[in-house]
Short mmCIF file of C-alpha atoms in Angstrom, two decimals:
data_model
loop_
_atom_site.label_atom_id
_atom_site.label_comp_id
_atom_site.label_asym_id
_atom_site.label_seq_id
_atom_site.Cartn_x
_atom_site.Cartn_y
_atom_site.Cartn_z
CA MET O 1 -47.65 135.43 22.99
CA ALA O 2 -44.27 137.16 23.35
CA LEU O 3 -44.96 137.76 27.03
CA LEU O 4 -45.83 134.06 27.49
CA ASN O 5 -42.54 132.98 25.90
CA VAL O 6 -40.55 135.33 28.13
CA SER O 7 -42.39 134.10 31.24
CA MET O 8 -41.82 130.42 30.48
CA SER O 9 -38.19 130.88 29.58
CA SER O 10 -37.54 132.55 32.92
CA LYS O 11 -38.82 129.47 34.83
CA PHE O 12 -36.32 127.01 33.36
CA THR O 13 -32.59 127.04 33.82
CA GLN O 14 -30.80 127.01 30.56
CA ILE O 15 -28.52 124.02 29.97
CA PRO O 16 -25.12 125.05 28.70
CA PRO O 17 -24.13 123.49 25.40
CA ILE O 18 -21.85 120.48 25.53
CA SER O 19 -18.40 121.34 24.43
CA SER O 20 -17.01 119.10 21.78
CA THR O 21 -13.50 119.79 22.99
CA LYS O 22 -13.94 119.27 26.75
CA PRO O 23 -15.08 115.79 27.88
CA LEU O 24 -17.31 115.27 30.89
CA PHE O 25 -14.58 113.21 32.52
CA THR O 26 -10.96 112.56 31.81
CA LEU O 27 -9.01 109.33 31.88
CA THR O 28 -5.70 109.37 33.65
CA ASN O 29 -4.15 106.00 33.10
CA PRO O 30 -5.04 103.93 35.01
CA LEU O 31 -7.31 106.25 37.03
CA VAL O 32 -10.63 107.93 36.23
CA SER O 33 -11.17 111.53 37.35
CA PHE O 34 -14.66 112.90 37.74
CA PRO O 35 -15.40 116.61 38.12
CA GLY O 36 -16.22 117.54 41.70
CA HIS O 37 -15.04 114.20 43.07
CA SER O 38 -11.90 112.76 44.65
CA SER O 39 -8.57 113.66 43.16
CA PRO O 40 -6.58 111.09 41.16
CA GLN O 41 -4.10 110.83 44.04
CA LEU O 42 -6.86 109.90 46.51
CA LEU O 43 -8.36 107.37 44.11
CA LYS O 44 -4.92 105.89 43.59
CA CYS O 45 -4.51 105.41 47.34
CA GLN O 46 -7.94 103.83 47.61
CA ILE O 47 -7.23 101.40 44.77
CA LYS O 48 -3.84 100.57 46.26
CA SER O 49 -5.52 99.84 49.60
CA GLN O 50 -8.06 97.58 47.88
CA GLU O 51 -5.27 95.78 46.04
CA ASN O 52 -3.44 95.14 49.33
CA PHE O 53 -6.65 93.86 50.90
CA LEU O 54 -7.33 91.50 47.99
CA PHE O 55 -3.74 90.23 48.05
CA THR O 56 -3.95 89.53 51.80
CA LEU O 57 -7.33 87.82 51.35
CA CYS O 58 -6.05 85.62 48.50
CA GLU O 59 -2.94 84.73 50.48
CA SER O 60 -5.06 83.75 53.50
CA VAL O 61 -7.41 81.63 51.35
CA THR O 62 -4.44 79.94 49.68
CA LYS O 63 -2.86 79.03 53.02
CA THR O 64 -6.17 77.73 54.37
CA SER O 65 -6.78 75.64 51.24
CA LEU O 66 -3.27 74.20 51.37
CA LEU O 67 -3.66 73.25 55.03
CA ALA O 68 -7.02 71.58 54.31
CA LEU O 69 -5.49 69.69 51.37
CA VAL O 70 -2.58 68.41 53.46
CA SER O 71 -4.94 67.34 56.26
CA ALA O 72 -7.27 65.57 53.85
CA SER O 73 -4.39 63.78 52.15
CA LEU O 74 -3.55 62.02 55.42
CA PHE O 75 -6.94 60.34 55.25
CA PHE O 76 -7.56 59.85 51.55
CA VAL O 77 -4.20 59.31 49.85
CA ASP O 78 -3.69 55.99 51.58
CA PRO O 79 -6.69 54.60 53.50
CA ALA O 80 -4.39 52.28 55.45
CA LEU O 81 -2.74 55.26 57.11
CA ALA O 82 -6.03 56.41 58.57
CA PHE O 83 -7.46 53.02 59.61
CA LYS O 84 -6.40 51.06 62.66
CA GLY O 85 -7.74 47.59 63.27
CA GLY O 86 -9.53 46.45 66.40
CA GLY O 87 -8.34 44.22 69.21
CA PRO O 88 -5.31 44.53 71.51
CA TYR O 89 -3.02 44.59 68.47
CA GLY O 90 -5.06 47.44 67.02
CA ALA O 91 -2.47 50.03 68.05
CA GLU O 92 -0.77 49.20 64.77
CA VAL O 93 -2.27 49.42 61.29
CA THR O 94 -2.99 45.96 59.84
CA ARG O 95 -5.25 46.86 56.92
CA GLY O 96 -3.77 47.18 53.45
CA GLN O 97 -0.25 46.50 54.73
CA ASP O 98 2.63 44.26 53.71
CA LEU O 99 2.94 41.96 56.73
CA THR O 100 4.87 39.19 55.03
CA GLY O 101 6.36 36.80 57.59
CA LYS O 102 4.90 38.72 60.54
CA ASP O 103 4.57 36.71 63.78
CA PHE O 104 1.06 36.86 65.26
CA SER O 105 1.25 33.43 66.92
CA GLY O 106 -0.79 33.05 70.11
CA LYS O 107 -2.11 36.62 69.97
CA THR O 108 -5.68 37.68 70.67
CA LEU O 109 -6.79 39.37 67.46
CA ILE O 110 -10.57 39.34 67.79
CA LYS O 111 -12.22 41.28 64.93
CA GLN O 112 -8.83 42.45 63.72
CA ASP O 113 -8.93 44.01 60.24
CA PHE O 114 -6.45 42.53 57.73
CA LYS O 115 -8.42 43.55 54.62
CA THR O 116 -6.29 43.53 51.43
CA SER O 117 -3.08 42.93 53.41
CA ILE O 118 -0.18 40.80 52.18
CA LEU O 119 0.26 38.07 54.80
CA ARG O 120 2.48 35.60 52.96
CA GLN O 121 4.18 33.16 55.37
CA ALA O 122 2.69 35.08 58.32
CA ASN O 123 2.46 33.07 61.55
CA PHE O 124 -1.01 32.91 63.15
CA LYS O 125 -0.46 29.60 64.94
CA GLY O 126 -2.85 29.32 67.92
CA ALA O 127 -4.09 32.92 67.49
CA LYS O 128 -7.61 33.95 68.50
CA LEU O 129 -9.05 35.46 65.31
CA LEU O 130 -12.79 35.38 65.95
CA GLY O 131 -14.53 37.66 63.47
CA ALA O 132 -11.25 38.82 61.95
CA SER O 133 -11.37 40.06 58.36
CA PHE O 134 -9.02 38.69 55.72
CA PHE O 135 -11.12 40.10 52.87
CA ASP O 136 -9.08 40.06 49.64
CA ALA O 137 -5.92 39.34 51.65
CA ASP O 138 -2.98 37.22 50.45
CA LEU O 139 -2.39 34.39 52.95
CA THR O 140 -0.22 32.26 50.69
CA GLY O 141 1.87 29.92 52.82
CA ALA O 142 0.57 31.39 56.10
CA ASP O 143 0.48 29.25 59.27
CA LEU O 144 -3.09 29.23 60.63
CA SER O 145 -2.77 25.93 62.48
CA ASP O 146 -4.71 25.62 65.76
CA ALA O 147 -6.14 29.12 65.19
CA ASP O 148 -9.63 30.09 66.28
CA LEU O 149 -11.09 31.43 63.02
CA ARG O 150 -14.78 31.27 63.85
CA SER O 151 -16.81 33.78 61.81
CA ALA O 152 -13.64 35.11 60.15
CA ASP O 153 -14.07 36.62 56.67
CA PHE O 154 -11.98 34.98 53.92
CA SER O 155 -14.01 36.42 51.03
CA LEU O 156 -11.84 36.79 47.90
CA ALA O 157 -8.79 35.79 49.95
CA ASN O 158 -5.89 33.76 48.62
CA VAL O 159 -5.37 30.97 51.18
CA THR O 160 -3.33 28.68 48.95
CA LYS O 161 -0.58 26.48 50.41
CA ALA O 162 -1.52 27.60 53.93
CA ASN O 163 -1.43 25.45 57.06
CA LEU O 164 -4.99 25.15 58.42
CA SER O 165 -4.42 21.97 60.41
CA ASN O 166 -6.66 21.76 63.50
CA ALA O 167 -8.01 25.28 62.83
CA ASN O 168 -11.60 26.04 63.76
CA LEU O 169 -13.38 27.87 60.91
CA GLU O 170 -16.98 27.43 62.08
CA GLY O 171 -19.21 30.01 60.42
CA ALA O 172 -16.38 31.62 58.49
CA LEU O 173 -17.10 33.35 55.15
CA ALA O 174 -15.39 32.09 52.01
CA THR O 175 -17.42 33.68 49.22
CA GLY O 176 -16.20 34.80 45.81
CA ASN O 177 -12.90 33.50 44.47
CA THR O 178 -11.51 32.33 47.81
CA SER O 179 -8.98 29.58 47.20
CA PHE O 180 -7.66 26.93 49.61
CA ARG O 181 -5.75 24.97 46.99
CA GLY O 182 -2.61 23.28 48.22
CA SER O 183 -3.44 23.96 51.87
CA ASN O 184 -3.13 21.49 54.73
CA ILE O 185 -6.63 21.10 56.21
CA THR O 186 -6.05 18.03 58.38
CA GLY O 187 -8.28 18.30 61.45
CA ALA O 188 -9.78 21.64 60.30
CA ASP O 189 -13.45 22.32 61.09
CA PHE O 190 -15.41 23.87 58.17
CA THR O 191 -18.85 23.70 59.80
CA ASP O 192 -21.29 26.15 58.13
CA VAL O 193 -18.64 27.59 55.82
CA PRO O 194 -20.29 28.51 52.47
CA LEU O 195 -17.91 27.05 49.90
CA ARG O 196 -18.24 26.95 46.13
CA ASP O 197 -18.97 23.50 44.76
CA ASP O 198 -15.58 23.26 43.08
CA GLN O 199 -13.79 24.24 46.29
CA ARG O 200 -15.77 21.77 48.37
CA GLU O 201 -15.07 19.01 45.86
CA TYR O 202 -11.34 19.78 45.91
CA LEU O 203 -11.12 19.97 49.73
CA CYS O 204 -13.00 16.71 50.14
CA LYS O 205 -10.25 14.96 48.16
CA VAL O 206 -7.63 15.98 50.73
CA ALA O 207 -9.76 16.18 53.90
CA ASP O 208 -8.68 14.07 56.87
CA GLY O 209 -8.51 14.10 60.65
CA VAL O 210 -10.65 15.31 63.52
CA ASN O 211 -10.62 18.77 65.06
CA PRO O 212 -9.26 18.51 68.62
CA THR O 213 -11.43 21.39 69.89
CA THR O 214 -14.84 20.56 68.41
CA GLY O 215 -14.38 16.81 67.95
CA ASN O 216 -15.78 17.07 64.42
CA ALA O 217 -14.26 15.14 61.54
CA THR O 218 -13.04 17.41 58.77
CA ARG O 219 -14.81 15.42 56.05
CA ASP O 220 -18.11 15.63 57.92
CA THR O 221 -17.87 19.41 58.32
CA LEU O 222 -17.26 19.70 54.55
CA LEU O 223 -20.35 17.54 53.88
CA CYS O 224 -18.24 15.18 51.79
CA ASN O 225 -20.04 12.15 50.34
#
């Protein structure tokens, strides 16, 4: 048995006892030093290099994010800045703008977009506005006399006290709270314009004249009794 113990003990390497006074690794604030590995100075250089890399990366990401934010703001802060209407006049923005008193008389503005614009006292006399959009626009006191407004969109628009004399509105849209109160509609053609009953009743009280282009009587196009 003694021989067996000696034989077995010679096959295994004895593990030295762990010293209670000497730690396996030492902490050098803020670095960690491991026996048999890189020196604290080398680790410090490596960490410094990583810090520089992270700083450069963060700076690059910050600049890229800022550039993207500035670019996006040109399109989303004010939709009017990014949208240009159609037609020959489309070189200028006409959507969501204050165009009070602007002179558009005689211009060709087919499918031009005036959505939500302020067009008080604007002059559209004799303008070609086929398919133009005045959705939710303010046309108070605007001059639309002799204008070609076929298929134009006046949904939710304020067209009070406007001059619509001899205008052709065939097929135009006037849904929602569109108001023509106080407007001059002598000779205007409202053929196939979907009006609310209260609007139709009001317009029939002031309707008069015949449209010089279509030859239709205003009262007939409003289906007045």
